[in-house]
Amino acid sequence: MYIEDLNGEQYPLQAAVDRDRGVNGEKTISFSLYEERWNQDYFKNIDTCWKVGFDEDDYEIVIPRSKVRGKKAMWELKAVHRFFVDMRNNRKYETVSGSMTAQARLNFIFDGTGYNFVIVDSFTAQDMENFGDSDCLDLFQKALEQYEAEFEIKGKTVYWRKQIGQDTDFVYHHQLNLKDITIEKDSTNFSTYGEGFGANGLHVTYTSPLAAIPGIGIRHHPPIRDDRFKKEDSLFKTVKKNVDESLVFSITVDVVELRNQGFQGTPNEGDRIFIMDDRLSLNIETRIINISEKFDVNGNLLSTQVTLSNKGIRDAYQSQISNTVKQLQDILEGRMKIPYNVLDDAVKLATEALQKAQTELLFENGIVAVSKTNPNLMVLLNSAGLGVSIDGGQTFENAITAFGVNTNLLTAGAIHTNNIQIIGTEAYFFWDGNEFLAMDPNDQSKYVKITPGLIDIGGGGIRIRRKDGAYFIVDGIPQYDFTIKGMTPQFASPNVTIAARSCFTTSNDPEDFQAYLFRHQGRYLRVNVAMFTGGSGTAYMSVEQSYPQFSGWKRWAMVSNTNTDANSDNATGEMLIDLGVPTGGLKLIYLRLWASNGATAYGREVGIWQEG
C-alpha cells in the first residue's frame, strides 16, 4: 500500500482500510491516518487528488478530512477508483444520434481516455438521440443503463458484460459462515399493475401474479410515457421490471471470514450464491451486488458484509402462488407422479430395467444389490460412494465418489447446464450454452470466444496448417505474398519509350505501359506510381481492362500530375481498386500512360499488389 503526491512521489502507507465494491464497478476505500514518525515526511501535505495504491488497484483521494484526536492530528480519507476520476475528467463536446452498436458507442466514449474495453457478451444496437456533450463517466453510465450492461475493471481495461460474476455453488449458511442476516420489505410504492405508452400509439399493460393474492389485488404503478419506445417488447419489459421491483427487499448479511480456516476463494461482486437460514425459513439462490470489507494494517481481511440482490427473495415470494411450482413440489414430495410419456427413451429404458430387475439385497460393507439371474451385475452403496460393477465386484468402472463421477457410458438426450468451467494452470475454459470462451488467466486480453457466426480472438491469432504440413496462417498472418509481377519484357506500346528510371511518351492517347496477369486472391488492388511532366501539360496514368462491351477499354482508376520535378515528393500517386470478392480466377490488367497539351509524360511503377 502506498500514497502518492501531486508530483508523483510515492510514500509508504499503513492503515486499516474499509473497501466497498459493487456490481456497477464502483470501488471505494476509506481509512484513517494518524501522524506518526514514519509518515511525518508527507502527513501534513496530504490533499485531494493524491493517489493511493491498494490491492493492485489505483485510487484517488476525493474527500480528505482533517481532525484532532487528543494530542494527535489525523486524516479521515476517502478515495475512489481512478477509472471514475479519469472518465469524469474527460469530456465529449460533440454529440451523435441514431442507432449504434455497443462497440461503436463505447468507441465514442473511450476515445482519448487512456482506457480500453472488451465487450464480452453480445448486445443489440440501441437508439439514443443527442448522445454526448457531457463527461465520459456520465455517458458511460447512460450507456450501461441503455444496453442493460454491467462492467468490471482490470488495470486499464474495462470488461463489458451482460452480467458480471459467476454461477457458484457457494453457500452462506447460518451454522457455517453466516453470522447475521437482515431482511427488510418496503411496500411504500408496491404495485401489481402497470401501463406503458410509446411512440405511434404503442400501448402495453402488465399484471403481476401477486395481484391474484386475496387482500392485494390491483395496485397501479405510475405509467410510462416515453416516445423513445418504438418496440412493444422493449416497452413491456420496462413496465414489467418497474412493477416487479416495486416491492423492495433489502437483504444484508454479515459473514464469517473463512480463508484463515483453510477455505479457498471467496465469492465476488456479481456472483450467484445460495443463502440458507432455517431461522427465517430462507433457502434461495441470489446474487451479490455489493461487498463491504475491513482490512487491518497488514492487509488481512477482518470482516465482510454482503449486500444481496432483492431479486432472489422477491422471486421466491412471488413463486408461492405459481401452480407450476406447486406441482413441482408435489412431485418432489411424492404426491404426484411424473407422466411416463414425457420421459425420453434413455430414461424409459433405465426405468424399465430397474422395474424388471430381480434383485437380492445384501448388507456387507454397505448395501449390495446383486442380480439373481446374473451375479456379475452388482451395485454397491456405502459411505465411500455408489458403484456399479459388471464383473461381480472385482472392479467398479461406473461410480460416484467424493473424488467425482466416473463412467464409461453416459446416455442422455440433452445435458442442461448454466455454465461449464474447466480451470487449468495455463488457460480457463467457459461454456454456458451460448458461447465458448477460452482465456489466459494471467492476461485476460488473450482470449478466444466462439458464438454463432463469429470467432473473436484477442491478443493472438489463428494458426492453420495445410494438408502438406505447411502453415497457411501463423498468428493471424497469411503466409503468402500478394505481390504482382509485370510481364517480361515490359509490355509497352511503340509510342512509349522504355528508359532507365522513367518511361515516357508524348502521346495524347492512353498508351500501354505494362500488363499484369495474376490470380484474383485479394479484394483490393493497390497500385503505386511515380510520375512527372515535361512541359506545360499534364501527365496521366491509369489502370484499365480490355473489354469489348466497354468500347474496347474499361478504366478502373486514374491519377494525374503536373509536377515537373522528378525528385519531388509530390511526384507519387496511388490507385486503390476494389476487385470484388476474390474468385481465384485469372485477371489481366494494363497500366497506361499519356500526356496532354503536347507535353511529355514520364512515369514508373513503384509497386503493385493485392490486399484484403
Coordinates of C-alpha atoms in Angstrom, one line a residue:
M1 CA 0.0 0.0 0.0
Y2 CA 1.4 3.4 -0.9
I3 CA 0.3 7.1 -1.2
E4 CA 1.5 9.4 -4.0
D5 CA 1.6 13.2 -4.0
L6 CA 0.8 15.5 -6.9
N7 CA 4.5 15.4 -8.1
G8 CA 4.4 11.6 -8.5
E9 CA 6.5 10.9 -5.4
Q10 CA 5.4 7.7 -3.6
Y11 CA 5.5 7.1 0.1
P12 CA 4.8 4.1 2.3
L13 CA 1.4 3.8 3.8
Q14 CA 0.0 1.7 6.6
A15 CA -3.7 1.9 7.5
A16 CA -6.7 -0.1 8.3
V17 CA -8.9 0.1 5.2
D18 CA -12.6 -0.2 4.6
R19 CA -13.4 -1.2 0.9
D20 CA -16.7 -1.2 -0.9
R21 CA -17.1 -2.9 -4.3
G22 CA -20.3 -3.4 -6.3
V23 CA -21.7 -4.8 -9.5
N24 CA -21.8 -1.3 -11.0
G25 CA -18.0 -1.4 -11.0
E26 CA -17.8 1.0 -8.1
K27 CA -14.7 0.7 -5.9
T28 CA -14.1 3.0 -3.0
I29 CA -11.8 2.8 0.0
S30 CA -11.7 4.9 3.2
F31 CA -9.2 4.9 6.1
S32 CA -7.9 7.0 9.0
L33 CA -4.3 8.1 9.2
Y34 CA -2.6 9.4 12.4
E35 CA 0.5 11.5 12.4
E36 CA 3.4 9.1 13.2
R37 CA 7.1 9.2 12.9
W38 CA 7.1 7.0 9.8
N39 CA 4.7 9.3 7.9
Q40 CA 5.8 12.8 9.1
D41 CA 7.6 13.5 5.7
Y42 CA 4.2 13.8 4.0
F43 CA 1.5 13.7 6.6
K44 CA 0.8 17.5 6.7
N45 CA 0.8 17.9 2.9
I46 CA -1.9 15.3 2.2
D47 CA -4.6 16.8 -0.1
T48 CA -7.3 16.0 -2.6
C49 CA -6.2 14.3 -5.8
W50 CA -3.4 12.4 -4.1
K51 CA -3.2 8.8 -5.3
V52 CA -3.4 5.7 -3.2
G53 CA -2.4 2.1 -4.2
F54 CA -4.2 -0.7 -2.5
D55 CA -4.7 -4.4 -3.5
E56 CA -3.4 -3.8 -7.1
D57 CA -5.8 -1.0 -7.7
D58 CA -5.2 2.7 -8.0
Y59 CA -7.4 5.2 -6.2
E60 CA -7.6 9.0 -5.9
I61 CA -8.4 10.9 -2.7
V62 CA -11.7 12.8 -3.2
I63 CA -12.6 13.7 0.4
P64 CA -9.7 14.5 2.8
R65 CA -11.0 15.4 6.3
S66 CA -8.5 16.6 8.9
K67 CA -9.2 16.1 12.6
V68 CA -7.5 16.2 16.0
R69 CA -7.9 13.2 18.4
G70 CA -6.4 14.0 21.8
K71 CA -2.9 15.3 21.1
K72 CA -2.6 13.8 17.6
A73 CA -3.6 15.1 14.3
M74 CA -5.4 12.7 11.9
W75 CA -6.9 12.4 8.5
E76 CA -10.1 10.7 7.5
L77 CA -9.6 9.9 3.8
K78 CA -12.0 8.6 1.2
A79 CA -10.7 7.6 -2.3
V80 CA -12.4 6.3 -5.4
H81 CA -11.0 4.1 -8.1
R82 CA -9.0 6.1 -10.7
F83 CA -11.3 5.0 -13.5
F84 CA -14.2 7.1 -12.3
V85 CA -12.0 10.1 -11.8
D86 CA -10.3 9.8 -15.2
M87 CA -13.5 9.3 -17.0
R88 CA -15.2 12.2 -15.3
N89 CA -12.2 14.4 -16.2
N90 CA -12.6 13.5 -19.9
R91 CA -15.4 15.2 -21.9
K92 CA -17.1 14.8 -25.2
Y93 CA -18.3 18.1 -26.6
E94 CA -19.7 16.6 -29.8
T95 CA -23.0 14.6 -30.0
V96 CA -24.1 11.6 -32.0
S97 CA -27.7 10.4 -32.7
G98 CA -29.3 7.3 -34.0
S99 CA -28.9 3.6 -33.6
M100 CA -25.4 2.4 -32.6
T101 CA -23.8 -0.9 -31.7
A102 CA -22.3 -1.2 -28.2
Q103 CA -18.9 -1.3 -29.9
A104 CA -19.4 2.0 -31.7
R105 CA -21.0 3.6 -28.6
L106 CA -18.0 2.6 -26.4
N107 CA -15.5 3.7 -29.1
F108 CA -17.1 7.1 -29.0
I109 CA -17.0 7.2 -25.1
F110 CA -13.5 5.8 -24.6
D111 CA -11.6 7.6 -27.4
G112 CA -8.8 9.6 -25.8
T113 CA -9.5 8.5 -22.2
G114 CA -6.5 6.2 -21.8
Y115 CA -8.7 3.2 -21.1
N116 CA -9.7 0.4 -23.5
F117 CA -12.6 -2.0 -23.3
V118 CA -13.5 -5.6 -24.2
I119 CA -17.2 -6.5 -25.0
V120 CA -17.5 -10.0 -23.6
D121 CA -21.2 -10.6 -24.4
S122 CA -23.4 -9.7 -27.4
F123 CA -25.6 -6.6 -27.2
T124 CA -28.2 -5.4 -29.7
A125 CA -27.8 -1.9 -31.2
Q126 CA -29.6 0.9 -29.3
D127 CA -31.1 4.2 -30.5
M128 CA -30.0 7.3 -28.5
E129 CA -30.6 10.8 -29.6
N130 CA -28.1 13.7 -28.9
F131 CA -25.7 11.4 -27.1
G132 CA -22.7 13.4 -25.9
D133 CA -21.9 16.9 -24.7
S134 CA -21.1 15.6 -21.3
D135 CA -18.2 14.0 -19.3
C136 CA -17.3 10.4 -20.3
L137 CA -18.3 9.0 -16.9
D138 CA -21.9 10.3 -17.4
L139 CA -22.0 9.0 -20.9
F140 CA -20.7 5.6 -19.8
Q141 CA -23.3 5.3 -17.1
K142 CA -26.1 6.2 -19.6
A143 CA -24.8 3.5 -22.0
L144 CA -24.8 1.0 -19.2
E145 CA -28.4 1.7 -18.5
Q146 CA -29.5 1.8 -22.2
Y147 CA -27.7 -1.5 -23.1
E148 CA -28.5 -3.1 -19.7
A149 CA -24.9 -4.0 -19.1
E150 CA -22.5 -4.4 -16.2
F151 CA -18.7 -3.9 -16.1
E152 CA -15.6 -4.7 -14.2
I153 CA -12.2 -3.1 -14.4
K154 CA -8.8 -4.8 -14.5
G155 CA -5.9 -2.4 -14.9
K156 CA -6.7 -0.1 -17.8
T157 CA -9.2 -2.5 -19.4
V158 CA -13.0 -2.4 -18.9
Y159 CA -14.8 -5.6 -19.4
W160 CA -18.4 -5.0 -20.6
R161 CA -20.8 -7.9 -19.8
K162 CA -24.5 -8.6 -19.6
Q163 CA -23.8 -9.7 -16.0
I164 CA -20.6 -9.9 -14.1
G165 CA -19.7 -12.6 -11.7
Q166 CA -20.0 -16.4 -11.8
D167 CA -22.6 -19.0 -11.1
T168 CA -21.1 -20.6 -8.0
D169 CA -22.1 -23.4 -5.6
F170 CA -21.0 -21.2 -2.7
V171 CA -23.4 -21.4 0.3
Y172 CA -23.9 -18.9 3.1
H173 CA -25.4 -21.0 5.9
H174 CA -26.0 -19.7 9.4
Q175 CA -24.4 -22.7 11.0
L176 CA -21.2 -22.3 9.0
N177 CA -20.3 -18.9 7.8
L178 CA -23.3 -16.6 8.3
K179 CA -23.3 -14.6 11.5
D180 CA -26.4 -12.4 11.0
I181 CA -28.9 -11.6 8.3
T182 CA -31.4 -8.8 8.0
I183 CA -34.3 -8.8 5.5
E184 CA -36.5 -5.7 5.2
K185 CA -39.5 -5.2 3.0
D186 CA -40.7 -1.8 1.8
S187 CA -44.2 -1.7 0.2
T188 CA -44.4 2.1 0.1
N189 CA -44.5 2.1 -3.7
F190 CA -45.7 -1.5 -4.1
S191 CA -47.7 -2.1 -7.3
T192 CA -49.1 -5.0 -9.2
Y193 CA -50.3 -3.4 -12.5
G194 CA -48.7 -1.0 -14.9
E195 CA -49.2 0.5 -18.4
G196 CA -46.8 1.9 -20.9
F197 CA -47.3 4.4 -23.8
G198 CA -44.7 4.7 -26.5
A199 CA -44.4 6.2 -30.0
N200 CA -47.1 5.9 -32.7
G201 CA -49.9 4.8 -30.3
L202 CA -47.9 2.0 -28.8
H203 CA -49.6 0.7 -25.6
V204 CA -48.8 -2.2 -23.3
T205 CA -50.1 -3.5 -20.0
Y206 CA -48.7 -5.9 -17.4
T207 CA -50.3 -7.5 -14.4
S208 CA -48.2 -9.1 -11.7
P209 CA -49.1 -12.6 -10.4
L210 CA -49.2 -11.1 -7.0
A211 CA -52.5 -9.3 -7.9
A212 CA -54.2 -12.7 -7.6
I213 CA -53.4 -12.9 -3.9
P214 CA -56.5 -12.0 -1.8
G215 CA -56.0 -8.7 0.0
I216 CA -53.5 -7.4 -2.6
G217 CA -55.4 -7.1 -5.9
I218 CA -54.6 -4.4 -8.5
R219 CA -52.3 -1.7 -7.3
H220 CA -51.4 0.8 -10.1
H221 CA -47.9 1.8 -10.9
P222 CA -47.3 5.3 -12.4
P223 CA -47.5 4.8 -16.2
I224 CA -44.5 5.1 -18.5
R225 CA -45.0 7.8 -21.3
D226 CA -41.9 7.9 -23.5
D227 CA -41.9 8.3 -27.3
R228 CA -38.4 6.8 -27.4
F229 CA -40.0 3.4 -27.1
K230 CA -40.9 2.1 -30.6
K231 CA -41.0 -1.6 -30.0
E232 CA -43.6 -3.4 -27.9
D233 CA -41.2 -5.9 -26.4
S234 CA -38.9 -3.2 -25.0
L235 CA -41.7 -1.2 -23.5
F236 CA -43.3 -4.3 -22.0
K237 CA -40.0 -5.4 -20.4
T238 CA -39.6 -1.9 -18.8
V239 CA -43.2 -1.8 -17.4
K240 CA -42.8 -5.4 -16.1
K241 CA -39.5 -4.5 -14.4
N242 CA -40.9 -1.4 -12.7
V243 CA -43.9 -3.3 -11.4
D244 CA -42.0 -6.4 -10.2
E245 CA -39.3 -4.3 -8.5
S246 CA -41.8 -2.0 -6.8
L247 CA -41.8 -4.4 -3.7
V248 CA -38.4 -3.6 -2.4
F249 CA -36.4 -6.1 -0.3
S250 CA -33.2 -5.1 1.5
I251 CA -31.0 -8.1 2.4
T252 CA -27.8 -7.6 4.3
V253 CA -25.6 -10.4 5.5
D254 CA -22.7 -10.4 8.0
V255 CA -20.5 -13.3 7.1
V256 CA -17.6 -15.1 8.8
E257 CA -14.2 -14.9 7.1
L258 CA -13.1 -18.5 6.4
R259 CA -9.9 -18.2 4.4
N260 CA -7.8 -18.3 7.5
Q261 CA -9.5 -21.6 8.3
G262 CA -8.4 -23.2 5.0
F263 CA -11.3 -22.4 2.7
Q264 CA -10.1 -21.3 -0.7
G265 CA -11.8 -18.5 -2.5
T266 CA -14.5 -16.1 -1.6
P267 CA -17.4 -15.0 -3.8
N268 CA -17.0 -11.7 -5.6
E269 CA -19.5 -9.0 -6.5
G270 CA -21.9 -10.3 -9.1
D271 CA -21.6 -13.9 -8.2
R272 CA -24.7 -16.1 -7.8
I273 CA -24.7 -17.9 -4.4
F274 CA -27.1 -19.7 -2.1
I275 CA -28.4 -18.4 1.2
M276 CA -29.7 -20.9 3.8
D277 CA -31.1 -19.8 7.1
D278 CA -33.7 -22.1 8.7
R279 CA -34.4 -19.5 11.4
L280 CA -36.1 -17.4 8.7
S281 CA -37.2 -20.3 6.5
L282 CA -34.9 -18.9 3.9
N283 CA -33.4 -21.1 1.1
I284 CA -32.8 -19.2 -2.1
E285 CA -30.3 -18.5 -4.8
T286 CA -29.5 -14.9 -5.1
R287 CA -26.7 -12.5 -6.3
I288 CA -24.1 -10.4 -4.5
I289 CA -24.4 -6.8 -5.6
N290 CA -22.1 -5.2 -3.1
I291 CA -19.3 -6.3 -0.7
S292 CA -18.0 -4.2 2.2
E293 CA -14.7 -5.3 3.7
K294 CA -12.5 -4.3 6.6
F295 CA -8.7 -4.9 6.4
D296 CA -6.1 -4.5 9.1
V297 CA -2.9 -2.5 8.7
N298 CA -1.2 -5.6 7.3
G299 CA -3.9 -6.2 4.6
N300 CA -5.5 -9.1 6.4
L301 CA -9.3 -9.3 5.8
L302 CA -11.1 -8.9 9.2
S303 CA -14.8 -8.9 8.3
T304 CA -17.2 -8.9 5.4
Q305 CA -20.7 -7.6 5.0
V306 CA -22.5 -8.6 1.8
T307 CA -25.5 -6.9 0.2
L308 CA -27.6 -9.2 -1.8
S309 CA -29.9 -8.6 -4.8
N310 CA -33.5 -8.5 -3.8
K311 CA -34.4 -10.5 -6.9
G312 CA -33.9 -13.9 -5.3
I313 CA -36.1 -13.4 -2.3
R314 CA -38.7 -11.4 -4.3
D315 CA -38.9 -14.2 -6.9
A316 CA -39.3 -16.7 -4.1
Y317 CA -42.1 -14.7 -2.6
Q318 CA -43.9 -14.4 -6.0
S319 CA -43.5 -18.1 -6.7
Q320 CA -45.7 -19.0 -3.8
I321 CA -48.8 -18.6 -6.0
S322 CA -47.3 -20.4 -9.0
N323 CA -49.2 -23.6 -10.0
T324 CA -46.0 -24.8 -11.7
V325 CA -44.0 -24.6 -8.6
K326 CA -46.8 -26.2 -6.6
Q327 CA -46.9 -29.2 -9.0
L328 CA -43.1 -29.5 -8.8
Q329 CA -43.3 -29.6 -5.0
D330 CA -46.0 -32.3 -5.2
I331 CA -43.7 -34.3 -7.5
L332 CA -40.7 -33.9 -5.3
E333 CA -42.7 -34.8 -2.2
G334 CA -44.2 -37.8 -3.8
R335 CA -47.8 -36.6 -4.0
M336 CA -47.7 -36.6 -7.8
K337 CA -46.1 -38.9 -10.4
I338 CA -44.2 -37.8 -13.4
P339 CA -46.2 -38.9 -16.5
Y340 CA -44.3 -41.7 -18.2
N341 CA -44.9 -40.4 -21.7
V342 CA -42.8 -37.3 -21.1
L343 CA -39.6 -39.2 -20.4
D344 CA -37.1 -39.6 -23.1
D345 CA -36.0 -43.1 -24.5
A346 CA -32.9 -43.3 -22.3
V347 CA -34.9 -42.7 -19.1
K348 CA -37.6 -45.1 -20.2
L349 CA -35.0 -47.8 -20.9
A350 CA -33.4 -47.3 -17.5
T351 CA -36.8 -47.2 -15.7
E352 CA -37.9 -50.5 -17.3
A353 CA -34.6 -52.1 -16.5
L354 CA -34.9 -51.1 -12.8
Q355 CA -38.5 -52.1 -12.5
K356 CA -38.0 -55.5 -14.1
A357 CA -34.8 -56.3 -12.1
Q358 CA -34.8 -59.4 -9.9
T359 CA -32.5 -58.2 -7.2
E360 CA -31.2 -59.5 -3.9
L361 CA -30.0 -57.1 -1.2
L362 CA -27.0 -58.0 0.9
F363 CA -25.6 -55.9 3.8
E364 CA -21.9 -56.4 3.5
N365 CA -19.6 -53.3 3.7
G366 CA -22.8 -51.3 2.9
I367 CA -25.8 -52.2 0.8
V368 CA -25.1 -54.7 -2.0
A369 CA -27.7 -55.3 -4.7
V370 CA -27.0 -58.4 -6.9
S371 CA -28.9 -59.6 -9.9
K372 CA -30.4 -63.1 -9.2
T373 CA -30.1 -64.0 -12.9
N374 CA -26.6 -62.7 -13.4
P375 CA -24.5 -62.3 -10.3
N376 CA -21.9 -60.3 -12.2
L377 CA -24.3 -57.4 -12.2
M378 CA -23.8 -55.6 -8.9
V379 CA -24.5 -52.2 -7.2
L380 CA -22.7 -51.3 -4.0
L381 CA -23.7 -48.3 -1.8
N382 CA -21.7 -47.3 1.3
S383 CA -20.2 -44.2 2.9
A384 CA -17.5 -44.0 0.2
G385 CA -20.0 -43.7 -2.7
L386 CA -22.1 -45.6 -5.2
G387 CA -20.5 -48.1 -7.6
V388 CA -21.9 -50.3 -10.4
S389 CA -20.0 -53.5 -11.4
I390 CA -20.4 -56.0 -14.3
D391 CA -17.7 -58.4 -13.0
G392 CA -19.1 -59.4 -9.6
G393 CA -17.5 -56.5 -7.7
Q394 CA -13.9 -57.0 -9.0
T395 CA -14.0 -53.5 -10.5
F396 CA -16.4 -50.6 -10.4
E397 CA -15.9 -48.8 -13.7
N398 CA -19.0 -46.7 -13.1
A399 CA -19.0 -45.0 -9.8
I400 CA -19.9 -41.8 -7.8
T401 CA -17.5 -41.0 -5.0
A402 CA -16.2 -37.9 -3.3
F403 CA -13.5 -37.7 -6.0
G404 CA -16.0 -37.3 -8.7
V405 CA -18.2 -39.2 -11.2
N406 CA -16.6 -42.0 -13.3
T407 CA -18.5 -43.6 -16.2
N408 CA -17.7 -45.4 -19.4
L409 CA -21.1 -44.5 -21.0
L410 CA -23.4 -41.6 -20.4
T411 CA -26.8 -41.9 -22.1
A412 CA -28.7 -38.6 -22.3
G413 CA -30.9 -36.8 -24.7
A414 CA -29.5 -33.5 -23.6
I415 CA -27.3 -32.1 -20.8
H416 CA -28.6 -28.9 -19.4
T417 CA -26.2 -26.7 -17.5
N418 CA -25.8 -23.0 -17.0
N419 CA -22.1 -22.9 -17.2
I420 CA -19.3 -25.4 -17.7
Q421 CA -15.9 -24.2 -16.3
I422 CA -12.7 -26.0 -17.0
I423 CA -9.9 -24.4 -15.0
G424 CA -6.3 -25.2 -16.0
T425 CA -3.0 -23.8 -15.0
E426 CA -2.4 -22.0 -18.3
A427 CA -6.0 -21.5 -19.6
Y428 CA -9.6 -21.0 -18.4
F429 CA -12.4 -22.5 -20.4
F430 CA -16.0 -21.4 -20.0
W431 CA -19.0 -22.7 -21.9
D432 CA -22.5 -21.5 -21.0
G433 CA -24.5 -22.9 -23.9
N434 CA -24.5 -19.5 -25.7
E435 CA -20.8 -19.1 -26.2
F436 CA -17.4 -20.8 -25.7
L437 CA -14.7 -18.7 -24.1
A438 CA -11.0 -19.7 -23.6
M439 CA -8.9 -17.1 -21.6
D440 CA -5.4 -16.8 -20.4
P441 CA -5.7 -16.4 -16.6
N442 CA -2.6 -14.2 -16.4
D443 CA -3.6 -11.9 -19.3
Q444 CA -7.4 -11.6 -19.9
S445 CA -6.7 -9.6 -23.1
K446 CA -5.7 -13.0 -24.6
Y447 CA -8.9 -15.0 -25.4
V448 CA -10.9 -16.9 -27.9
K449 CA -14.7 -16.5 -28.0
I450 CA -16.9 -18.6 -30.2
T451 CA -20.5 -17.6 -30.8
P452 CA -22.9 -18.4 -33.6
G453 CA -21.4 -16.9 -36.8
L454 CA -18.4 -15.4 -35.1
I455 CA -14.9 -16.4 -33.8
D456 CA -13.4 -13.5 -31.8
I457 CA -9.7 -13.7 -31.0
G458 CA -7.9 -11.2 -28.7
G459 CA -4.2 -11.0 -28.1
G460 CA -3.2 -13.8 -30.5
G461 CA -4.0 -15.2 -33.9
I462 CA -5.2 -18.2 -35.8
R463 CA -2.7 -20.9 -36.9
I464 CA -3.8 -23.0 -39.9
R465 CA -1.7 -25.9 -41.3
R466 CA -2.3 -27.2 -44.8
K467 CA -2.6 -30.8 -45.7
D468 CA 1.0 -30.9 -46.9
G469 CA 2.2 -29.7 -43.5
A470 CA 3.0 -26.1 -44.5
Y471 CA 1.5 -23.3 -42.4
F472 CA -1.1 -21.3 -44.2
I473 CA -1.7 -18.7 -41.4
V474 CA 0.5 -18.1 -38.4
D475 CA -0.6 -15.9 -35.5
G476 CA -3.3 -14.5 -37.8
I477 CA -0.8 -13.5 -40.6
P478 CA -1.3 -15.1 -44.0
Q479 CA 2.0 -16.8 -45.1
Y480 CA 1.8 -15.9 -48.8
D481 CA 2.6 -12.8 -50.9
F482 CA 0.0 -10.8 -52.8
T483 CA 2.8 -9.0 -54.8
I484 CA 2.0 -8.9 -58.6
K485 CA 4.8 -9.1 -61.2
G486 CA 4.6 -7.4 -64.6
M487 CA 5.2 -9.1 -67.9
T488 CA 8.8 -9.7 -69.1
P489 CA 9.9 -8.0 -71.3
Q490 CA 7.9 -4.9 -70.3
F491 CA 4.6 -4.8 -72.2
A492 CA 4.7 -1.3 -73.6
S493 CA 3.3 0.4 -76.7
P494 CA 5.7 1.5 -79.5
N495 CA 4.8 5.1 -78.5
V496 CA 6.2 4.5 -75.0
T497 CA 10.0 4.8 -74.7
I498 CA 11.5 2.5 -72.0
A499 CA 14.2 4.4 -70.2
A500 CA 16.4 3.7 -67.2
R501 CA 14.4 5.4 -64.4
S502 CA 11.1 6.5 -66.0
C503 CA 9.4 5.6 -69.2
F504 CA 8.0 8.4 -71.3
T505 CA 5.6 9.3 -74.1
T506 CA 4.3 12.4 -75.9
S507 CA 1.1 10.7 -77.0
N508 CA -2.2 12.4 -76.1
D509 CA -4.0 9.0 -76.1
P510 CA -3.5 6.3 -73.4
E511 CA -0.6 4.0 -74.3
D512 CA 0.2 0.6 -72.8
F513 CA 2.9 1.0 -70.2
Q514 CA 2.8 -2.5 -68.7
A515 CA 0.5 -5.5 -68.4
Y516 CA -0.1 -7.9 -65.4
L517 CA -1.7 -11.4 -65.4
F518 CA -2.5 -12.6 -61.9
R519 CA -4.8 -14.8 -59.8
H520 CA -7.6 -12.9 -58.1
Q521 CA -6.8 -13.7 -54.4
G522 CA -7.4 -10.3 -52.7
R523 CA -10.3 -7.9 -52.5
Y524 CA -8.3 -4.8 -53.4
L525 CA -5.6 -3.9 -55.9
R526 CA -3.2 -1.2 -54.8
V527 CA -1.1 0.5 -57.5
N528 CA 1.7 2.9 -56.6
V529 CA 3.3 5.0 -59.3
A530 CA 5.7 7.9 -59.7
M531 CA 5.1 10.5 -62.5
F532 CA 6.0 13.9 -63.7
T533 CA 5.6 16.0 -66.8
G534 CA 8.0 17.7 -69.2
G535 CA 6.3 20.9 -70.5
S536 CA 3.2 22.8 -69.5
G537 CA 0.7 19.9 -69.8
T538 CA -0.4 17.1 -67.5
A539 CA 0.9 13.5 -67.1
Y540 CA -1.7 10.7 -66.7
M541 CA -1.5 7.1 -65.6
S542 CA -4.5 4.7 -65.4
V543 CA -5.4 1.0 -64.6
E544 CA -7.6 -0.4 -67.4
Q545 CA -9.0 -3.7 -68.7
S546 CA -9.7 -4.6 -72.3
Y547 CA -13.5 -5.2 -72.7
P548 CA -15.3 -5.2 -76.0
Q549 CA -18.6 -4.3 -74.1
F550 CA -16.9 -1.1 -72.9
S551 CA -15.9 0.1 -76.4
G552 CA -12.6 -1.6 -76.0
W553 CA -11.4 -0.5 -72.5
K554 CA -12.8 -0.2 -69.0
R555 CA -10.9 2.3 -66.8
W556 CA -10.7 1.2 -63.1
A557 CA -8.7 4.2 -61.8
M558 CA -6.6 7.2 -62.9
V559 CA -4.1 9.6 -61.4
S560 CA -2.5 12.7 -62.9
N561 CA 0.3 15.1 -62.1
T562 CA 1.6 18.5 -63.4
N563 CA 4.8 18.4 -61.3
T564 CA 7.9 19.0 -63.4
D565 CA 10.4 17.9 -60.8
A566 CA 11.2 14.2 -60.9
N567 CA 12.6 14.1 -57.4
S568 CA 9.7 15.9 -55.8
D569 CA 7.7 14.2 -53.0
N570 CA 4.6 15.2 -55.0
A571 CA 5.6 13.1 -57.9
T572 CA 4.0 10.0 -56.5
G573 CA 0.4 8.7 -56.9
E574 CA -1.7 5.7 -55.7
M575 CA -4.7 3.9 -57.1
L576 CA -6.8 1.7 -54.9
I577 CA -9.2 -0.6 -56.9
D578 CA -12.0 -2.8 -55.5
L579 CA -11.8 -6.0 -57.5
G580 CA -14.8 -7.6 -55.7
V581 CA -15.0 -10.8 -53.7
P582 CA -11.9 -12.9 -54.5
T583 CA -12.7 -15.7 -57.0
G584 CA -9.3 -17.3 -57.6
G585 CA -9.7 -16.8 -61.3
L586 CA -7.2 -15.0 -63.6
K587 CA -7.3 -11.3 -64.3
L588 CA -5.4 -9.3 -66.9
I589 CA -5.0 -5.5 -66.4
Y590 CA -3.0 -2.8 -68.1
L591 CA -1.1 0.2 -66.7
R592 CA -1.3 3.0 -69.3
L593 CA 0.5 6.4 -69.7
W594 CA -0.2 9.6 -71.7
A595 CA 0.1 13.4 -71.7
S596 CA -1.9 16.5 -72.6
N597 CA -1.2 19.7 -74.4
G598 CA 1.8 18.4 -76.2
A599 CA 3.7 17.7 -73.0
T600 CA 5.9 14.6 -72.3
A601 CA 4.6 12.2 -69.6
Y602 CA 7.1 10.4 -67.5
G603 CA 6.2 7.5 -65.3
R604 CA 7.3 4.3 -63.5
E605 CA 5.6 1.7 -61.4
V606 CA 6.7 1.7 -57.8
G607 CA 4.7 -1.3 -56.6
I608 CA 1.5 -3.2 -57.3
W609 CA -0.1 -5.8 -55.0
Q610 CA -3.4 -7.2 -53.7
E611 CA -4.6 -6.9 -50.2
G612 CA -7.7 -7.6 -48.1

